[in-house]
């Protein structure tokens, strides 16, 4: 992993958007700063569903995300009915059971000390506006950032600069850029209508596949867009009210590799 001896004094970018996804695969929420307070869920034609974060829960077994299977906390019959009625098939809303379960981030990339919950694989996904703009120039119909579901959107850098970033400081937080984000079919789904198409996968396969940007590495048929990150707690200086990231915060790159071909993926 590339690294520099001294911290830069000039930021490489700034935070231009912050997004959280309280429920896997549901609509993201745009924030001016984090963290978030208890959730209220909304959907067209439905009364809002309020989720109490302090109630007692029943435990549900055999919940699976990718390679992980474990128990989760059932959010109750009202939440199940709400999702079942809206989606037209039996559903259950569950929360990660932090009291008894651990889901590790892939130790091949970050060792065994980093954990996540029901996210795809990593706690944080960073993407630059410039990368989105560069992709949109190639698409017949430009796409909104919500197709790609980042947590942190930055701007002020060159397109795809984030491919190279291995150590990033934002506010009092230090992050490790650990793996280029290989994209599944979710970006092909219109976030407003739920209808899937062929883009941006077709264009990304031509411009951002492993074969194109990492020709000497494995996974040549995957497409990459964004940088997966973990919070480097040992290097973070969070004190008092310093545990907040805000839109407008400068982004400092403390370490990077020289090309996407050298990045982990």
PDB file of C-alpha atoms in Angstrom:
ATOM      1  CA  UNK A   1       0.000   0.000   0.000  1.00  0.00           C
ATOM      2  CA  UNK A   2       1.444   3.341  -1.024  1.00  0.00           C
ATOM      3  CA  UNK A   3       2.035   5.911   1.690  1.00  0.00           C
ATOM      4  CA  UNK A   4       3.627   9.306   2.231  1.00  0.00           C
ATOM      5  CA  UNK A   5       5.754  10.375   5.169  1.00  0.00           C
ATOM      6  CA  UNK A   6       4.079  13.754   5.675  1.00  0.00           C
ATOM      7  CA  UNK A   7       0.406  14.698   5.547  1.00  0.00           C
ATOM      8  CA  UNK A   8      -0.466  17.018   2.643  1.00  0.00           C
ATOM      9  CA  UNK A   9      -1.638  20.540   3.452  1.00  0.00           C
ATOM     10  CA  UNK A  10      -3.639  20.986   0.244  1.00  0.00           C
ATOM     11  CA  UNK A  11      -6.771  18.848  -0.060  1.00  0.00           C
ATOM     12  CA  UNK A  12      -7.214  16.595  -3.079  1.00  0.00           C
ATOM     13  CA  UNK A  13     -10.994  17.069  -3.111  1.00  0.00           C
ATOM     14  CA  UNK A  14     -13.924  18.016  -0.894  1.00  0.00           C
ATOM     15  CA  UNK A  15     -17.003  16.157   0.280  1.00  0.00           C
ATOM     16  CA  UNK A  16     -19.951  17.107  -1.930  1.00  0.00           C
ATOM     17  CA  UNK A  17     -22.485  14.498  -0.835  1.00  0.00           C
ATOM     18  CA  UNK A  18     -23.176  12.075   2.017  1.00  0.00           C
ATOM     19  CA  UNK A  19     -25.581   9.156   1.749  1.00  0.00           C
ATOM     20  CA  UNK A  20     -26.722   6.398   4.072  1.00  0.00           C
ATOM     21  CA  UNK A  21     -28.748   3.280   3.348  1.00  0.00           C
ATOM     22  CA  UNK A  22     -30.501   2.195   6.556  1.00  0.00           C
ATOM     23  CA  UNK A  23     -32.128  -0.764   4.792  1.00  0.00           C
ATOM     24  CA  UNK A  24     -30.197  -2.882   2.304  1.00  0.00           C
ATOM     25  CA  UNK A  25     -31.256  -2.224  -1.305  1.00  0.00           C
ATOM     26  CA  UNK A  26     -33.781   0.474  -0.325  1.00  0.00           C
ATOM     27  CA  UNK A  27     -33.593   4.166  -1.191  1.00  0.00           C
ATOM     28  CA  UNK A  28     -30.614   6.081   0.132  1.00  0.00           C
ATOM     29  CA  UNK A  29     -30.905   9.182   2.292  1.00  0.00           C
ATOM     30  CA  UNK A  30     -28.856  12.281   1.459  1.00  0.00           C
ATOM     31  CA  UNK A  31     -27.439  14.129   4.480  1.00  0.00           C
ATOM     32  CA  UNK A  32     -25.534  17.336   5.064  1.00  0.00           C
ATOM     33  CA  UNK A  33     -23.700  15.631   7.922  1.00  0.00           C
ATOM     34  CA  UNK A  34     -23.717  12.291   9.727  1.00  0.00           C
ATOM     35  CA  UNK A  35     -24.816  10.433  11.891  1.00  0.00           C
ATOM     36  CA  UNK A  36     -28.568   9.769  11.429  1.00  0.00           C
ATOM     37  CA  UNK A  37     -31.406   9.611  13.968  1.00  0.00           C
ATOM     38  CA  UNK A  38     -34.075   6.815  14.116  1.00  0.00           C
ATOM     39  CA  UNK A  39     -35.651   5.854  10.799  1.00  0.00           C
ATOM     40  CA  UNK A  40     -39.085   6.547   9.315  1.00  0.00           C
ATOM     41  CA  UNK A  41     -39.770   4.599   6.108  1.00  0.00           C
ATOM     42  CA  UNK A  42     -41.915   5.959   3.270  1.00  0.00           C
ATOM     43  CA  UNK A  43     -43.221   4.555  -0.013  1.00  0.00           C
ATOM     44  CA  UNK A  44     -45.787   5.769  -2.564  1.00  0.00           C
ATOM     45  CA  UNK A  45     -49.331   4.965  -1.463  1.00  0.00           C
ATOM     46  CA  UNK A  46     -48.205   3.741   1.956  1.00  0.00           C
ATOM     47  CA  UNK A  47     -48.524   5.249   5.407  1.00  0.00           C
ATOM     48  CA  UNK A  48     -45.094   5.957   6.951  1.00  0.00           C
ATOM     49  CA  UNK A  49     -43.613   3.067   8.917  1.00  0.00           C
ATOM     50  CA  UNK A  50     -41.845   4.065  12.110  1.00  0.00           C
ATOM     51  CA  UNK A  51     -39.092   1.774  13.359  1.00  0.00           C
ATOM     52  CA  UNK A  52     -38.350   1.927  17.085  1.00  0.00           C
ATOM     53  CA  UNK A  53     -34.649   1.425  17.697  1.00  0.00           C
ATOM     54  CA  UNK A  54     -34.950   0.506  21.379  1.00  0.00           C
ATOM     55  CA  UNK A  55     -37.665  -2.193  21.443  1.00  0.00           C
ATOM     56  CA  UNK A  56     -37.154  -5.843  22.326  1.00  0.00           C
ATOM     57  CA  UNK A  57     -36.731  -8.168  19.345  1.00  0.00           C
ATOM     58  CA  UNK A  58     -37.345 -11.789  18.501  1.00  0.00           C
ATOM     59  CA  UNK A  59     -34.391 -13.553  16.904  1.00  0.00           C
ATOM     60  CA  UNK A  60     -34.626 -14.891  13.350  1.00  0.00           C
ATOM     61  CA  UNK A  61     -32.159 -17.533  12.218  1.00  0.00           C
ATOM     62  CA  UNK A  62     -30.610 -18.378   8.834  1.00  0.00           C
ATOM     63  CA  UNK A  63     -30.327 -14.847   7.419  1.00  0.00           C
ATOM     64  CA  UNK A  64     -27.826 -14.875   4.541  1.00  0.00           C
ATOM     65  CA  UNK A  65     -25.755 -12.167   2.845  1.00  0.00           C
ATOM     66  CA  UNK A  66     -23.284 -13.527   0.290  1.00  0.00           C
ATOM     67  CA  UNK A  67     -21.096 -16.055   2.100  1.00  0.00           C
ATOM     68  CA  UNK A  68     -22.335 -15.165   5.603  1.00  0.00           C
ATOM     69  CA  UNK A  69     -25.246 -16.828   7.412  1.00  0.00           C
ATOM     70  CA  UNK A  70     -26.365 -15.974  10.937  1.00  0.00           C
ATOM     71  CA  UNK A  71     -29.142 -14.702  13.163  1.00  0.00           C
ATOM     72  CA  UNK A  72     -30.858 -11.302  12.979  1.00  0.00           C
ATOM     73  CA  UNK A  73     -33.370  -9.296  14.991  1.00  0.00           C
ATOM     74  CA  UNK A  74     -36.933  -9.290  13.691  1.00  0.00           C
ATOM     75  CA  UNK A  75     -38.434  -5.782  13.473  1.00  0.00           C
ATOM     76  CA  UNK A  76     -41.925  -7.169  14.034  1.00  0.00           C
ATOM     77  CA  UNK A  77     -45.206  -8.012  12.345  1.00  0.00           C
ATOM     78  CA  UNK A  78     -46.089  -4.416  11.394  1.00  0.00           C
ATOM     79  CA  UNK A  79     -42.834  -3.982   9.463  1.00  0.00           C
ATOM     80  CA  UNK A  80     -43.302  -7.368   7.779  1.00  0.00           C
ATOM     81  CA  UNK A  81     -46.837  -6.472   6.666  1.00  0.00           C
ATOM     82  CA  UNK A  82     -45.720  -3.052   5.422  1.00  0.00           C
ATOM     83  CA  UNK A  83     -43.030  -4.482   3.141  1.00  0.00           C
ATOM     84  CA  UNK A  84     -45.141  -7.484   2.126  1.00  0.00           C
ATOM     85  CA  UNK A  85     -48.058  -5.265   1.113  1.00  0.00           C
ATOM     86  CA  UNK A  86     -45.868  -2.863  -0.842  1.00  0.00           C
ATOM     87  CA  UNK A  87     -43.736  -5.456  -2.618  1.00  0.00           C
ATOM     88  CA  UNK A  88     -46.532  -7.966  -3.146  1.00  0.00           C
ATOM     89  CA  UNK A  89     -44.718 -10.942  -1.664  1.00  0.00           C
ATOM     90  CA  UNK A  90     -43.890 -12.208   1.843  1.00  0.00           C
ATOM     91  CA  UNK A  91     -41.146 -10.099   3.442  1.00  0.00           C
ATOM     92  CA  UNK A  92     -39.501  -9.689   6.795  1.00  0.00           C
ATOM     93  CA  UNK A  93     -37.468  -6.720   8.011  1.00  0.00           C
ATOM     94  CA  UNK A  94     -34.514  -7.690  10.188  1.00  0.00           C
ATOM     95  CA  UNK A  95     -31.634  -5.889  11.852  1.00  0.00           C
ATOM     96  CA  UNK A  96     -28.096  -7.184  12.266  1.00  0.00           C
ATOM     97  CA  UNK A  97     -27.716  -8.931  15.610  1.00  0.00           C
ATOM     98  CA  UNK A  98     -24.598  -7.248  16.985  1.00  0.00           C
ATOM     99  CA  UNK A  99     -25.030  -9.000  20.333  1.00  0.00           C
ATOM    100  CA  UNK A 100     -24.182 -12.422  18.961  1.00  0.00           C
ATOM    101  CA  UNK A 101     -23.051 -12.113  15.331  1.00  0.00           C
ATOM    102  CA  UNK A 102     -19.901 -10.906  13.589  1.00  0.00           C
ATOM    103  CA  UNK A 103     -19.570 -10.462   9.823  1.00  0.00           C
ATOM    104  CA  UNK A 104     -15.998  -9.823   8.837  1.00  0.00           C
ATOM    105  CA  UNK A 105     -14.870  -7.705   5.935  1.00  0.00           C
ATOM    106  CA  UNK A 106     -12.924  -9.893   3.503  1.00  0.00           C
ATOM    107  CA  UNK A 107      -9.691 -10.621   5.430  1.00  0.00           C
ATOM    108  CA  UNK A 108      -7.786 -10.992   2.161  1.00  0.00           C
ATOM    109  CA  UNK A 109      -7.910  -7.199   1.877  1.00  0.00           C
ATOM    110  CA  UNK A 110      -7.964  -5.793   5.421  1.00  0.00           C
ATOM    111  CA  UNK A 111      -7.076  -8.556   7.844  1.00  0.00           C
ATOM    112  CA  UNK A 112      -9.569  -9.784  10.430  1.00  0.00           C
ATOM    113  CA  UNK A 113     -10.233  -6.716  12.607  1.00  0.00           C
ATOM    114  CA  UNK A 114     -12.787  -4.925  10.381  1.00  0.00           C
ATOM    115  CA  UNK A 115     -16.472  -5.845  10.498  1.00  0.00           C
ATOM    116  CA  UNK A 116     -19.617  -4.868   8.636  1.00  0.00           C
ATOM    117  CA  UNK A 117     -23.342  -5.630   8.896  1.00  0.00           C
ATOM    118  CA  UNK A 118     -25.688  -6.187   5.926  1.00  0.00           C
ATOM    119  CA  UNK A 119     -23.821  -3.933   3.492  1.00  0.00           C
ATOM    120  CA  UNK A 120     -22.531  -5.539   0.314  1.00  0.00           C
ATOM    121  CA  UNK A 121     -19.046  -6.036   1.669  1.00  0.00           C
ATOM    122  CA  UNK A 122     -17.571  -2.872   3.173  1.00  0.00           C
ATOM    123  CA  UNK A 123     -18.777  -0.113   5.470  1.00  0.00           C
ATOM    124  CA  UNK A 124     -17.955   2.768   3.106  1.00  0.00           C
ATOM    125  CA  UNK A 125     -17.980   3.410  -0.635  1.00  0.00           C
ATOM    126  CA  UNK A 126     -16.351   6.578  -1.979  1.00  0.00           C
ATOM    127  CA  UNK A 127     -16.915   7.938  -5.476  1.00  0.00           C
ATOM    128  CA  UNK A 128     -16.013  11.206  -7.181  1.00  0.00           C
ATOM    129  CA  UNK A 129     -18.371  13.461  -9.111  1.00  0.00           C
ATOM    130  CA  UNK A 130     -15.718  13.677 -11.800  1.00  0.00           C
ATOM    131  CA  UNK A 131     -15.860   9.911 -12.324  1.00  0.00           C
ATOM    132  CA  UNK A 132     -19.640  10.079 -12.679  1.00  0.00           C
ATOM    133  CA  UNK A 133     -19.321  12.997 -15.115  1.00  0.00           C
ATOM    134  CA  UNK A 134     -16.777  11.075 -17.201  1.00  0.00           C
ATOM    135  CA  UNK A 135     -19.085   8.061 -17.386  1.00  0.00           C
ATOM    136  CA  UNK A 136     -22.109  10.200 -18.215  1.00  0.00           C
ATOM    137  CA  UNK A 137     -20.269  11.681 -21.181  1.00  0.00           C
ATOM    138  CA  UNK A 138     -20.255   8.190 -22.683  1.00  0.00           C
ATOM    139  CA  UNK A 139     -23.871   7.315 -21.922  1.00  0.00           C
ATOM    140  CA  UNK A 140     -26.823   8.178 -24.151  1.00  0.00           C
ATOM    141  CA  UNK A 141     -28.838   8.988 -21.015  1.00  0.00           C
ATOM    142  CA  UNK A 142     -26.852  10.457 -18.098  1.00  0.00           C
ATOM    143  CA  UNK A 143     -27.369   8.791 -14.727  1.00  0.00           C
ATOM    144  CA  UNK A 144     -27.788  10.186 -11.244  1.00  0.00           C
ATOM    145  CA  UNK A 145     -25.364   9.333  -8.478  1.00  0.00           C
ATOM    146  CA  UNK A 146     -28.059   7.292  -6.717  1.00  0.00           C
ATOM    147  CA  UNK A 147     -27.536   4.491  -9.252  1.00  0.00           C
ATOM    148  CA  UNK A 148     -24.130   3.803  -7.691  1.00  0.00           C
ATOM    149  CA  UNK A 149     -25.097   4.123  -4.007  1.00  0.00           C
ATOM    150  CA  UNK A 150     -21.914   5.685  -2.570  1.00  0.00           C
ATOM    151  CA  UNK A 151     -21.685   6.789   1.050  1.00  0.00           C
ATOM    152  CA  UNK A 152     -19.254   9.614   0.361  1.00  0.00           C
ATOM    153  CA  UNK A 153     -19.297  11.661  -2.845  1.00  0.00           C
ATOM    154  CA  UNK A 154     -16.312  13.945  -3.423  1.00  0.00           C
ATOM    155  CA  UNK A 155     -15.460  16.515  -6.073  1.00  0.00           C
ATOM    156  CA  UNK A 156     -12.492  18.595  -7.165  1.00  0.00           C
ATOM    157  CA  UNK A 157     -10.245  15.770  -8.382  1.00  0.00           C
ATOM    158  CA  UNK A 158      -9.535  14.135 -11.726  1.00  0.00           C
ATOM    159  CA  UNK A 159     -11.881  11.386 -12.965  1.00  0.00           C
ATOM    160  CA  UNK A 160     -11.149   8.030 -11.338  1.00  0.00           C
ATOM    161  CA  UNK A 161      -8.555   9.530  -8.992  1.00  0.00           C
ATOM    162  CA  UNK A 162     -10.188   7.575  -6.189  1.00  0.00           C
ATOM    163  CA  UNK A 163      -8.985   4.356  -7.820  1.00  0.00           C
ATOM    164  CA  UNK A 164      -5.529   5.170  -6.494  1.00  0.00           C
ATOM    165  CA  UNK A 165      -6.305   6.347  -2.969  1.00  0.00           C
ATOM    166  CA  UNK A 166      -5.194   4.010  -0.193  1.00  0.00           C
ATOM    167  CA  UNK A 167      -5.192   6.380   2.815  1.00  0.00           C
ATOM    168  CA  UNK A 168      -7.771   9.146   3.090  1.00  0.00           C
ATOM    169  CA  UNK A 169      -8.440  11.680   5.841  1.00  0.00           C
ATOM    170  CA  UNK A 170     -11.803  13.447   6.121  1.00  0.00           C
ATOM    171  CA  UNK A 171     -12.570  15.559   9.189  1.00  0.00           C
ATOM    172  CA  UNK A 172     -11.181  13.596  12.156  1.00  0.00           C
ATOM    173  CA  UNK A 173     -11.546  10.266  10.387  1.00  0.00           C
ATOM    174  CA  UNK A 174      -8.849   8.240   8.712  1.00  0.00           C
ATOM    175  CA  UNK A 175      -9.954   5.716   6.092  1.00  0.00           C
ATOM    176  CA  UNK A 176      -8.182   2.992   4.185  1.00  0.00           C
ATOM    177  CA  UNK A 177      -9.016   2.554   0.535  1.00  0.00           C
ATOM    178  CA  UNK A 178      -8.815  -1.225   0.408  1.00  0.00           C
ATOM    179  CA  UNK A 179     -10.425  -2.440  -2.811  1.00  0.00           C
ATOM    180  CA  UNK A 180     -11.825  -1.111  -6.079  1.00  0.00           C
ATOM    181  CA  UNK A 181     -15.581  -1.611  -6.037  1.00  0.00           C
ATOM    182  CA  UNK A 182     -16.631  -4.296  -8.515  1.00  0.00           C
ATOM    183  CA  UNK A 183     -20.180  -3.523  -9.577  1.00  0.00           C
ATOM    184  CA  UNK A 184     -23.132  -5.903  -9.684  1.00  0.00           C
ATOM    185  CA  UNK A 185     -26.399  -5.289 -11.553  1.00  0.00           C
ATOM    186  CA  UNK A 186     -27.752  -2.742  -9.031  1.00  0.00           C
ATOM    187  CA  UNK A 187     -26.507   0.311 -11.024  1.00  0.00           C
ATOM    188  CA  UNK A 188     -28.582  -0.913 -13.982  1.00  0.00           C
ATOM    189  CA  UNK A 189     -31.774  -0.440 -11.930  1.00  0.00           C
ATOM    190  CA  UNK A 190     -33.574   2.909 -12.085  1.00  0.00           C
ATOM    191  CA  UNK A 191     -33.857   3.975  -8.442  1.00  0.00           C
ATOM    192  CA  UNK A 192     -37.194   5.724  -9.050  1.00  0.00           C
ATOM    193  CA  UNK A 193     -38.998   3.033 -11.071  1.00  0.00           C
ATOM    194  CA  UNK A 194     -37.223  -0.202 -10.130  1.00  0.00           C
ATOM    195  CA  UNK A 195     -36.827  -1.023 -13.835  1.00  0.00           C
ATOM    196  CA  UNK A 196     -33.514  -2.549 -14.938  1.00  0.00           C
ATOM    197  CA  UNK A 197     -31.681  -1.834 -18.194  1.00  0.00           C
ATOM    198  CA  UNK A 198     -28.368  -2.671 -19.817  1.00  0.00           C
ATOM    199  CA  UNK A 199     -26.535   0.486 -18.797  1.00  0.00           C
ATOM    200  CA  UNK A 200     -24.175   1.449 -17.297  1.00  0.00           C
ATOM    201  CA  UNK A 201     -22.839  -2.130 -17.321  1.00  0.00           C
ATOM    202  CA  UNK A 202     -22.340  -2.211 -21.090  1.00  0.00           C
ATOM    203  CA  UNK A 203     -20.334   1.007 -21.129  1.00  0.00           C
ATOM    204  CA  UNK A 204     -18.391   0.102 -17.992  1.00  0.00           C
ATOM    205  CA  UNK A 205     -17.437  -3.218 -19.563  1.00  0.00           C
ATOM    206  CA  UNK A 206     -15.874  -1.300 -22.459  1.00  0.00           C
ATOM    207  CA  UNK A 207     -14.114   1.321 -20.335  1.00  0.00           C
ATOM    208  CA  UNK A 208     -13.780   0.088 -16.739  1.00  0.00           C
ATOM    209  CA  UNK A 209     -13.452  -3.695 -16.884  1.00  0.00           C
ATOM    210  CA  UNK A 210     -10.503  -5.507 -15.373  1.00  0.00           C
ATOM    211  CA  UNK A 211      -9.383  -6.285 -18.896  1.00  0.00           C
ATOM    212  CA  UNK A 212      -9.139  -2.552 -19.639  1.00  0.00           C
ATOM    213  CA  UNK A 213      -7.792  -1.004 -16.435  1.00  0.00           C
ATOM    214  CA  UNK A 214      -6.035  -4.009 -14.857  1.00  0.00           C
ATOM    215  CA  UNK A 215      -4.910  -6.090 -17.854  1.00  0.00           C
ATOM    216  CA  UNK A 216      -2.284  -8.105 -15.969  1.00  0.00           C
ATOM    217  CA  UNK A 217      -4.509  -8.948 -12.983  1.00  0.00           C
ATOM    218  CA  UNK A 218      -7.323 -11.403 -12.332  1.00  0.00           C
ATOM    219  CA  UNK A 219     -11.076 -10.680 -12.597  1.00  0.00           C
ATOM    220  CA  UNK A 220     -10.851  -9.319 -16.140  1.00  0.00           C
ATOM    221  CA  UNK A 221     -14.631  -9.537 -16.643  1.00  0.00           C
ATOM    222  CA  UNK A 222     -15.562  -7.473 -13.591  1.00  0.00           C
ATOM    223  CA  UNK A 223     -16.281  -3.757 -13.896  1.00  0.00           C
ATOM    224  CA  UNK A 224     -15.016  -1.235 -11.356  1.00  0.00           C
ATOM    225  CA  UNK A 225     -16.470   2.075 -10.231  1.00  0.00           C
ATOM    226  CA  UNK A 226     -15.603   3.609  -6.859  1.00  0.00           C
ATOM    227  CA  UNK A 227     -13.352   2.769  -3.915  1.00  0.00           C
ATOM    228  CA  UNK A 228     -14.338   0.534  -0.990  1.00  0.00           C
ATOM    229  CA  UNK A 229     -13.074   1.875   2.342  1.00  0.00           C
ATOM    230  CA  UNK A 230     -12.841   0.928   5.982  1.00  0.00           C
ATOM    231  CA  UNK A 231     -12.501   3.252   8.946  1.00  0.00           C
ATOM    232  CA  UNK A 232      -8.931   3.206  10.248  1.00  0.00           C
ATOM    233  CA  UNK A 233      -9.765   3.744  13.901  1.00  0.00           C
ATOM    234  CA  UNK A 234      -6.149   3.565  15.057  1.00  0.00           C
ATOM    235  CA  UNK A 235      -5.236   6.634  12.990  1.00  0.00           C
ATOM    236  CA  UNK A 236      -8.424   8.640  13.574  1.00  0.00           C
ATOM    237  CA  UNK A 237      -8.482  11.528  16.053  1.00  0.00           C
ATOM    238  CA  UNK A 238     -12.173  11.614  16.969  1.00  0.00           C
ATOM    239  CA  UNK A 239     -12.906  13.716  20.050  1.00  0.00           C
ATOM    240  CA  UNK A 240     -16.096  15.326  21.337  1.00  0.00           C
ATOM    241  CA  UNK A 241     -18.114  16.736  18.437  1.00  0.00           C
ATOM    242  CA  UNK A 242     -15.405  15.678  15.990  1.00  0.00           C
ATOM    243  CA  UNK A 243     -17.264  12.483  15.071  1.00  0.00           C
ATOM    244  CA  UNK A 244     -19.108  14.181  12.220  1.00  0.00           C
ATOM    245  CA  UNK A 245     -18.360  14.315   8.508  1.00  0.00           C
ATOM    246  CA  UNK A 246     -19.978  17.259   6.719  1.00  0.00           C
ATOM    247  CA  UNK A 247     -20.592  18.262   3.146  1.00  0.00           C
ATOM    248  CA  UNK A 248     -17.778  20.682   2.328  1.00  0.00           C
ATOM    249  CA  UNK A 249     -15.133  18.914   4.424  1.00  0.00           C
ATOM    250  CA  UNK A 250     -11.731  18.768   2.701  1.00  0.00           C
ATOM    251  CA  UNK A 251     -10.455  15.362   1.612  1.00  0.00           C
ATOM    252  CA  UNK A 252      -6.753  14.684   2.120  1.00  0.00           C
ATOM    253  CA  UNK A 253      -5.033  11.800   0.346  1.00  0.00           C
ATOM    254  CA  UNK A 254      -2.222  10.493   2.547  1.00  0.00           C
ATOM    255  CA  UNK A 255      -1.291   7.488   0.456  1.00  0.00           C
ATOM    256  CA  UNK A 256      -1.925   6.184  -3.026  1.00  0.00           C
ATOM    257  CA  UNK A 257      -0.735   3.778  -5.685  1.00  0.00           C
ATOM    258  CA  UNK A 258       0.470   4.930  -9.080  1.00  0.00           C
ATOM    259  CA  UNK A 259      -2.156   3.262 -11.271  1.00  0.00           C
ATOM    260  CA  UNK A 260      -5.395   1.276 -11.142  1.00  0.00           C
ATOM    261  CA  UNK A 261      -3.398  -1.760 -12.209  1.00  0.00           C
ATOM    262  CA  UNK A 262      -1.626  -1.616  -8.818  1.00  0.00           C
ATOM    263  CA  UNK A 263      -4.813  -1.148  -6.783  1.00  0.00           C
ATOM    264  CA  UNK A 264      -6.373  -4.024  -4.899  1.00  0.00           C
ATOM    265  CA  UNK A 265      -9.513  -5.345  -6.579  1.00  0.00           C
TER     266      UNK A 265
END
